[in-house]
GROMACS .gro file of C-alpha atoms in nm:
model
  337
    1MET     CA    1   0.000   0.000   0.000
    2TYR     CA    2   0.278   0.244   0.085
    3LEU     CA    3   0.455   0.180  -0.247
    4ARG     CA    4   0.142   0.258  -0.451
    5LEU     CA    5   0.070   0.564  -0.240
    6LEU     CA    6   0.411   0.725  -0.292
    7VAL     CA    7   0.432   0.645  -0.663
    8SER     CA    8   0.080   0.774  -0.720
    9SER     CA    9   0.136   1.085  -0.510
   10ILE     CA   10   0.447   1.203  -0.696
   11PHE     CA   11   0.300   1.097  -1.029
   12LEU     CA   12  -0.004   1.313  -0.955
   13ILE     CA   13   0.209   1.610  -0.850
   14LEU     CA   14   0.380   1.632  -1.186
   15THR     CA   15   0.077   1.532  -1.388
   16LEU     CA   16  -0.139   1.795  -1.220
   17THR     CA   17   0.131   2.053  -1.284
   18SER     CA   18   0.075   1.992  -1.649
   19THR     CA   19  -0.277   2.117  -1.590
   20VAL     CA   20  -0.133   2.415  -1.405
   21ALA     CA   21   0.093   2.497  -1.696
   22ASN     CA   22  -0.196   2.496  -1.940
   23ALA     CA   23  -0.483   2.573  -1.707
   24ASN     CA   24  -0.723   2.670  -1.983
   25HIS     CA   25  -0.621   2.396  -2.222
   26ASP     CA   26  -0.795   2.069  -2.296
   27GLN     CA   27  -0.553   1.786  -2.215
   28TRP     CA   28  -0.650   1.548  -2.498
   29GLY     CA   29  -0.420   1.342  -2.713
   30CYS     CA   30  -0.417   1.395  -3.089
   31VAL     CA   31  -0.601   1.138  -3.301
   32LYS     CA   32  -0.391   1.002  -3.589
   33ASP     CA   33  -0.463   0.810  -3.907
   34ALA     CA   34  -0.306   0.475  -3.998
   35SER     CA   35   0.011   0.645  -4.125
   36GLY     CA   36   0.063   0.844  -3.804
   37LYS     CA   37  -0.059   1.183  -3.929
   38ILE     CA   38  -0.255   1.407  -3.689
   39ILE     CA   39  -0.610   1.431  -3.822
   40THR     CA   40  -0.691   1.792  -3.907
   41LEU     CA   41  -0.985   1.938  -4.095
   42ASP     CA   42  -0.972   2.082  -4.443
   43ALA     CA   43  -1.227   2.358  -4.380
   44PRO     CA   44  -1.214   2.446  -4.008
   45GLY     CA   45  -1.438   2.750  -4.048
   46ASP     CA   46  -1.734   2.521  -4.108
   47VAL     CA   47  -1.719   2.366  -3.759
   48ASN     CA   48  -1.693   2.670  -3.534
   49GLY     CA   49  -1.316   2.690  -3.520
   50ALA     CA   50  -1.239   2.322  -3.458
   51VAL     CA   51  -0.933   2.206  -3.652
   52VAL     CA   52  -0.820   1.875  -3.499
   53ARG     CA   53  -0.962   1.553  -3.359
   54ASN     CA   54  -0.870   1.443  -3.007
   55VAL     CA   55  -0.899   1.113  -2.823
   56ASP     CA   56  -1.207   1.216  -2.628
   57GLY     CA   57  -1.432   1.011  -2.851
   58GLY     CA   58  -1.265   1.164  -3.155
   59SER     CA   59  -1.432   1.495  -3.077
   60LEU     CA   60  -1.333   1.815  -3.255
   61ASP     CA   61  -1.131   2.086  -3.089
   62ARG     CA   62  -0.869   2.343  -3.176
   63ALA     CA   63  -0.602   2.174  -2.965
   64CYS     CA   64  -0.460   1.834  -2.875
   65ASN     CA   65  -0.157   1.682  -2.704
   66GLU     CA   66   0.134   1.503  -2.871
   67ASP     CA   67   0.449   1.321  -2.758
   68PRO     CA   68   0.771   1.521  -2.804
   69LEU     CA   69   1.092   1.379  -2.947
   70GLU     CA   70   1.290   1.511  -2.649
   71THR     CA   71   1.215   1.702  -2.330
   72TRP     CA   72   1.444   1.911  -2.108
   73ILE     CA   73   1.376   1.977  -1.740
   74LYS     CA   74   1.573   2.090  -1.435
   75ILE     CA   75   1.501   1.941  -1.092
   76TYR     CA   76   1.611   2.092  -0.761
   77LYS     CA   77   1.433   1.899  -0.488
   78ILE     CA   78   1.207   1.598  -0.436
   79GLY     CA   79   1.127   1.519  -0.075
   80LEU     CA   80   0.896   1.362   0.179
   81CYS     CA   81   0.792   1.601   0.454
   82LYS     CA   82   0.627   1.592   0.794
   83GLN     CA   83   0.482   1.945   0.778
   84ASP     CA   84   0.304   2.152   0.513
   85THR     CA   85   0.554   2.291   0.258
   86SER     CA   86   0.307   2.502   0.060
   87HIS     CA   87   0.406   2.808   0.265
   88ASN     CA   88   0.769   2.751   0.161
   89ASP     CA   89   0.897   2.593   0.481
   90LEU     CA   90   1.085   2.276   0.384
   91SER     CA   91   1.260   2.227   0.719
   92SER     CA   92   1.062   1.911   0.797
   93CYS     CA   93   1.157   1.739   0.469
   94GLN     CA   94   1.381   1.444   0.398
   95PHE     CA   95   1.500   1.469   0.038
   96ILE     CA   96   1.529   1.199  -0.223
   97VAL     CA   97   1.689   1.461  -0.452
   98ASN     CA   98   1.842   1.786  -0.323
   99SER     CA   99   2.054   1.996  -0.563
  100THR     CA  100   2.153   2.361  -0.529
  101GLU     CA  101   2.248   2.402  -0.894
  102GLY     CA  102   1.966   2.184  -1.025
  103ILE     CA  103   1.989   1.859  -1.219
  104GLU     CA  104   1.939   1.900  -1.594
  105HIS     CA  105   1.763   1.602  -1.739
  106THR     CA  106   1.685   1.520  -2.104
  107ILE     CA  107   1.422   1.261  -2.190
  108LYS     CA  108   1.424   1.100  -2.535
  109LYS     CA  109   1.128   0.931  -2.699
  110PHE     CA  110   1.127   0.550  -2.672
  111THR     CA  111   1.434   0.561  -2.444
  112SER     CA  112   1.462   0.467  -2.078
  113SER     CA  113   1.579   0.775  -1.891
  114PRO     CA  114   1.679   0.732  -1.525
  115ILE     CA  115   1.779   1.054  -1.352
  116ASN     CA  116   2.155   1.105  -1.333
  117THR     CA  117   2.206   1.159  -0.962
  118ASP     CA  118   2.255   0.973  -0.638
  119ILE     CA  119   1.926   0.905  -0.460
  120LEU     CA  120   1.950   1.029  -0.102
  121THR     CA  121   1.840   0.823   0.196
  122ILE     CA  122   1.515   0.908   0.369
  123LYS     CA  123   1.519   0.866   0.747
  124PRO     CA  124   1.267   0.613   0.878
  125GLY     CA  125   0.946   0.775   0.989
  126SER     CA  126   0.601   0.888   0.888
  127TYR     CA  127   0.547   1.156   0.624
  128ASP     CA  128   0.228   1.342   0.533
  129TYR     CA  129   0.351   1.567   0.249
  130VAL     CA  130   0.542   1.537  -0.079
  131ALA     CA  131   0.734   1.843  -0.207
  132VAL     CA  132   0.896   1.900  -0.547
  133VAL     CA  133   1.099   2.205  -0.656
  134ILE     CA  134   1.157   2.226  -1.031
  135SER     CA  135   1.255   2.497  -1.280
  136ASN     CA  136   0.962   2.682  -1.439
  137LYS     CA  137   1.143   2.666  -1.775
  138PHE     CA  138   1.090   2.358  -1.992
  139GLY     CA  139   1.242   2.256  -2.325
  140SER     CA  140   1.107   2.042  -2.606
  141LYS     CA  141   1.180   1.912  -2.954
  142ILE     CA  142   0.877   1.809  -3.157
  143SER     CA  143   0.777   1.728  -3.513
  144PHE     CA  144   0.455   1.595  -3.662
  145GLU     CA  145   0.262   1.562  -3.987
  146THR     CA  146  -0.103   1.658  -4.038
  147THR     CA  147  -0.361   1.521  -4.280
  148ASN     CA  148  -0.445   1.866  -4.417
  149THR     CA  149  -0.250   2.185  -4.483
  150ILE     CA  150  -0.151   2.403  -4.188
  151GLU     CA  151  -0.035   2.764  -4.200
  152SER     CA  152   0.253   2.874  -3.980
  153GLY     CA  153   0.503   3.151  -3.955
  154ASN     CA  154   0.683   3.420  -3.761
  155PRO     CA  155   0.884   3.733  -3.839
  156TYR     CA  156   1.209   3.532  -3.847
  157THR     CA  157   1.127   3.243  -4.080
  158GLY     CA  158   0.839   3.391  -4.279
  159TYR     CA  159   0.493   3.245  -4.334
  160ASN     CA  160   0.449   2.900  -4.490
  161LEU     CA  161   0.188   2.637  -4.573
  162GLY     CA  162   0.239   2.264  -4.538
  163LYS     CA  163   0.156   1.939  -4.362
  164HIS     CA  164   0.498   1.890  -4.195
  165CYS     CA  165   0.548   2.090  -3.872
  166TRP     CA  166   0.840   2.112  -3.629
  167SER     CA  167   0.987   2.323  -3.349
  168SER     CA  168   1.199   2.586  -3.520
  169LEU     CA  169   1.302   2.862  -3.274
  170PRO     CA  170   1.449   2.844  -2.923
  171GLY     CA  171   1.242   3.118  -2.759
  172PRO     CA  172   1.184   3.111  -2.472
  173THR     CA  173   0.823   3.220  -2.469
  174THR     CA  174   0.568   3.257  -2.192
  175ILE     CA  175   0.258   3.039  -2.176
  176ASN     CA  176   0.061   3.289  -2.388
  177ASN     CA  177   0.342   3.379  -2.633
  178ASN     CA  178   0.401   3.713  -2.463
  179ASP     CA  179   0.740   3.878  -2.429
  180THR     CA  180   0.902   3.955  -2.096
  181LEU     CA  181   1.243   3.977  -1.929
  182PHE     CA  182   1.321   3.696  -1.684
  183LEU     CA  183   1.611   3.768  -1.451
  184ASP     CA  184   1.714   3.401  -1.440
  185HIS     CA  185   1.585   3.281  -1.777
  186ALA     CA  186   1.684   3.576  -1.998
  187GLN     CA  187   1.463   3.759  -2.247
  188ALA     CA  188   1.154   3.576  -2.368
  189VAL     CA  189   1.068   3.622  -2.734
  190VAL     CA  190   0.966   3.976  -2.825
  191GLY     CA  191   0.619   4.013  -2.967
  192ALA     CA  192   0.320   3.784  -2.988
  193ASP     CA  193   0.401   3.701  -3.352
  194ALA     CA  194   0.725   3.519  -3.268
  195TYR     CA  195   0.580   3.170  -3.303
  196LEU     CA  196   0.820   2.888  -3.233
  197MET     CA  197   0.682   2.631  -3.479
  198GLU     CA  198   0.713   2.608  -3.856
  199CYS     CA  199   0.511   2.409  -4.113
  200ASN     CA  200   0.607   2.342  -4.474
  201THR     CA  201   0.567   2.100  -4.764
  202SER     CA  202   0.861   1.884  -4.652
  203PRO     CA  203   1.000   1.793  -4.308
  204GLY     CA  204   1.245   2.021  -4.128
  205THR     CA  205   1.496   1.956  -3.850
  206PRO     CA  206   1.339   2.002  -3.504
  207GLN     CA  207   1.519   2.251  -3.278
  208TRP     CA  208   1.499   2.297  -2.902
  209THR     CA  209   1.222   2.536  -2.805
  210TYR     CA  210   1.155   2.656  -2.449
  211GLU     CA  211   0.854   2.774  -2.253
  212ILE     CA  212   0.849   2.953  -1.917
  213LEU     CA  213   0.556   2.897  -1.684
  214ASN     CA  214   0.503   3.249  -1.553
  215ASP     CA  215   0.139   3.240  -1.442
  216LEU     CA  216  -0.032   2.979  -1.228
  217SER     CA  217  -0.369   3.149  -1.234
  218ARG     CA  218  -0.668   3.002  -1.408
  219GLU     CA  219  -0.830   3.338  -1.470
  220ASP     CA  220  -0.725   3.685  -1.582
  221ASP     CA  221  -0.649   3.813  -1.234
  222TRP     CA  222  -0.406   4.092  -1.330
  223LYS     CA  223  -0.120   3.923  -1.151
  224LEU     CA  224   0.132   3.749  -1.374
  225GLY     CA  225  -0.100   3.704  -1.672
  226MET     CA  226  -0.032   4.063  -1.779
  227CYS     CA  227   0.344   4.032  -1.748
  228HIS     CA  228   0.504   4.234  -2.026
  229HIS     CA  229   0.855   4.376  -2.004
  230PRO     CA  230   0.933   4.650  -1.909
  231ASP     CA  231   0.594   4.731  -1.749
  232THR     CA  232   0.619   4.559  -1.412
  233ASN     CA  233   0.396   4.779  -1.198
  234ALA     CA  234   0.085   4.565  -1.250
  235ASN     CA  235   0.266   4.234  -1.226
  236GLN     CA  236   0.318   4.190  -0.854
  237THR     CA  237   0.219   3.852  -0.715
  238ASP     CA  238   0.042   3.776  -0.391
  239ALA     CA  239   0.242   3.740  -0.070
  240GLU     CA  240   0.315   3.374  -0.143
  241GLY     CA  241   0.442   3.387  -0.500
  242ASP     CA  242   0.120   3.355  -0.699
  243ARG     CA  243   0.025   3.063  -0.477
  244GLN     CA  244  -0.255   2.849  -0.614
  245ASP     CA  245  -0.465   2.592  -0.432
  246TYR     CA  246  -0.584   2.337  -0.688
  247GLY     CA  247  -0.797   2.149  -0.440
  248PHE     CA  248  -0.827   1.781  -0.362
  249ILE     CA  249  -0.669   1.528  -0.596
  250LYS     CA  250  -0.658   1.151  -0.561
  251ASN     CA  251  -0.409   1.144  -0.273
  252GLY     CA  252  -0.458   1.481  -0.107
  253ASN     CA  253  -0.467   1.857  -0.155
  254PHE     CA  254  -0.241   2.010  -0.419
  255PHE     CA  255  -0.069   2.353  -0.396
  256VAL     CA  256   0.175   2.530  -0.630
  257ASN     CA  257   0.388   2.842  -0.572
  258LEU     CA  258   0.619   3.044  -0.795
  259LEU     CA  259   0.966   3.094  -0.642
  260LYS     CA  260   1.270   3.306  -0.717
  261MET     CA  261   1.606   3.140  -0.787
  262ASP     CA  262   1.701   3.191  -0.419
  263ASN     CA  263   1.391   2.986  -0.320
  264SER     CA  264   1.201   3.282  -0.177
  265PHE     CA  265   0.856   3.367  -0.312
  266ALA     CA  266   0.848   3.528  -0.656
  267THR     CA  267   0.724   3.887  -0.640
  268ALA     CA  268   0.684   3.948  -1.015
  269CYS     CA  269   0.687   3.758  -1.340
  270GLU     CA  270   1.042   3.868  -1.414
  271ASN     CA  271   1.193   3.710  -1.103
  272SER     CA  272   1.005   3.378  -1.118
  273ALA     CA  273   1.248   3.089  -1.167
  274LYS     CA  274   1.109   2.778  -0.996
  275LEU     CA  275   0.791   2.597  -0.902
  276LEU     CA  276   0.725   2.464  -0.552
  277MET     CA  277   0.466   2.186  -0.567
  278THR     CA  278   0.312   2.035  -0.254
  279THR     CA  279   0.070   1.748  -0.206
  280ALA     CA  280  -0.085   1.710   0.139
  281LEU     CA  281  -0.133   1.332   0.145
  282ASN     CA  282  -0.464   1.197   0.268
  283GLU     CA  283  -0.280   0.889   0.399
  284THR     CA  284   0.049   0.888   0.589
  285PHE     CA  285   0.347   0.731   0.409
  286THR     CA  286   0.586   0.527   0.623
  287VAL     CA  287   0.958   0.478   0.542
  288THR     CA  288   1.175   0.204   0.693
  289ASN     CA  289   1.554   0.182   0.713
  290LYS     CA  290   1.557  -0.063   0.419
  291THR     CA  291   1.357   0.143   0.170
  292LEU     CA  292   1.530   0.190  -0.170
  293TYR     CA  293   1.439   0.443  -0.441
  294GLN     CA  294   1.482   0.487  -0.816
  295LEU     CA  295   1.353   0.783  -1.016
  296ASN     CA  296   1.247   0.761  -1.381
  297PHE     CA  297   1.065   1.000  -1.611
  298GLN     CA  298   0.827   0.942  -1.898
  299GLN     CA  299   0.708   1.193  -2.154
  300ASP     CA  300   0.360   1.116  -2.278
  301ASN     CA  301   0.127   1.366  -2.447
  302ILE     CA  302   0.309   1.658  -2.285
  303ASN     CA  303   0.327   1.889  -2.589
  304PHE     CA  304   0.014   2.098  -2.620
  305ILE     CA  305  -0.053   2.193  -2.983
  306GLU     CA  306  -0.295   2.478  -3.042
  307PHE     CA  307  -0.432   2.589  -3.377
  308LEU     CA  308  -0.643   2.889  -3.471
  309SER     CA  309  -0.915   2.899  -3.731
  310TRP     CA  310  -0.996   3.232  -3.890
  311GLY     CA  311  -1.326   3.097  -4.025
  312GLU     CA  312  -1.304   3.321  -4.332
  313ALA     CA  313  -1.278   3.241  -4.701
  314ALA     CA  314  -0.958   3.448  -4.726
  315TYR     CA  315  -0.792   3.224  -4.465
  316PRO     CA  316  -0.907   2.868  -4.546
  317ASP     CA  317  -0.624   2.690  -4.363
  318PRO     CA  318  -0.586   2.654  -3.984
  319PHE     CA  319  -0.295   2.844  -3.830
  320LEU     CA  320  -0.050   2.676  -3.592
  321TRP     CA  321  -0.061   2.927  -3.308
  322LYS     CA  322   0.164   2.777  -3.039
  323ILE     CA  323   0.323   2.472  -2.890
  324GLY     CA  324   0.302   2.442  -2.512
  325ILE     CA  325   0.521   2.221  -2.294
  326ASP     CA  326   0.380   2.023  -2.004
  327ILE     CA  327   0.585   1.856  -1.734
  328PRO     CA  328   0.688   1.491  -1.787
  329LYS     CA  329   0.555   1.220  -1.559
  330LEU     CA  330   0.783   1.111  -1.277
  331TYR     CA  331   0.791   0.752  -1.157
  332LEU     CA  332   0.945   0.672  -0.820
  333SER     CA  333   1.014   0.305  -0.760
  334VAL     CA  334   1.034   0.204  -0.393
  335SER     CA  335   1.143  -0.139  -0.273
  336GLU     CA  336   1.231  -0.328   0.043
  337PRO     CA  337   1.527  -0.570  -0.016
   0.00000   0.00000   0.00000
């Protein structure tokens, strides 16, 4: 029971963060034809803006999720804790991973990818919380083919039509393609037209593209959602770093905070650098002095692809608006020798 509880708890932390990263997005996988092409519509304006089919009964939407070729993340801490960490007090935690500089980790499609670090020993005892600290910048390489023509473009590569699409610019961008200056992540792309994907009549070479999660809010609350450099006056967070309570999940209550690089609460979009994720477990997890751990990651439907449909005769093809990056799933194996 304890093994399933811990695996499920940490799995849910990182899976639910995917929902945080794309709070207004439908998390549905892309439906493909027999040759592996994402099924898109030829005349999206006829179906109220829908351009793709997703796995929810093959329903129509303007977005779906796809597996990336590679994913880049940076992990700082993963720990079991006796007290609530959602107010940024981690003094009661025993850490499985604890890195000041952060552990960069690249996950490749169809490849086993254990984390490259020593797993620390957890002292025997009872723990009621799981805490994870991870960078709020994520990288991805992706390419796909669609059944019908897609329009794409940006000021750097021009505007093109085609069925082959791939990540073409590094960015980084914010979750809504806005520009801003991040003190620890450098300048995000300038201008909402700097799309990071390209489509054409033949395949291109996928490049690393990066997204920065700068807003945890699920509504336009005038906190970080309006974060545009250099106007920072309206971008102050709450006292606890744009703290969001996402309510009860399968194993407990789930909280997320934006942190600065020094692990204090972020006070503006520009100084956000990390995510603190806490699950208050609804059942206590018990560790013995023989417990062993192994961490592995899996990327599955973590790229969020969003299209736009103009719905006008002058613009008959759907437009590839953005590619979002969700957080990979984390699997923690626990055993008693």
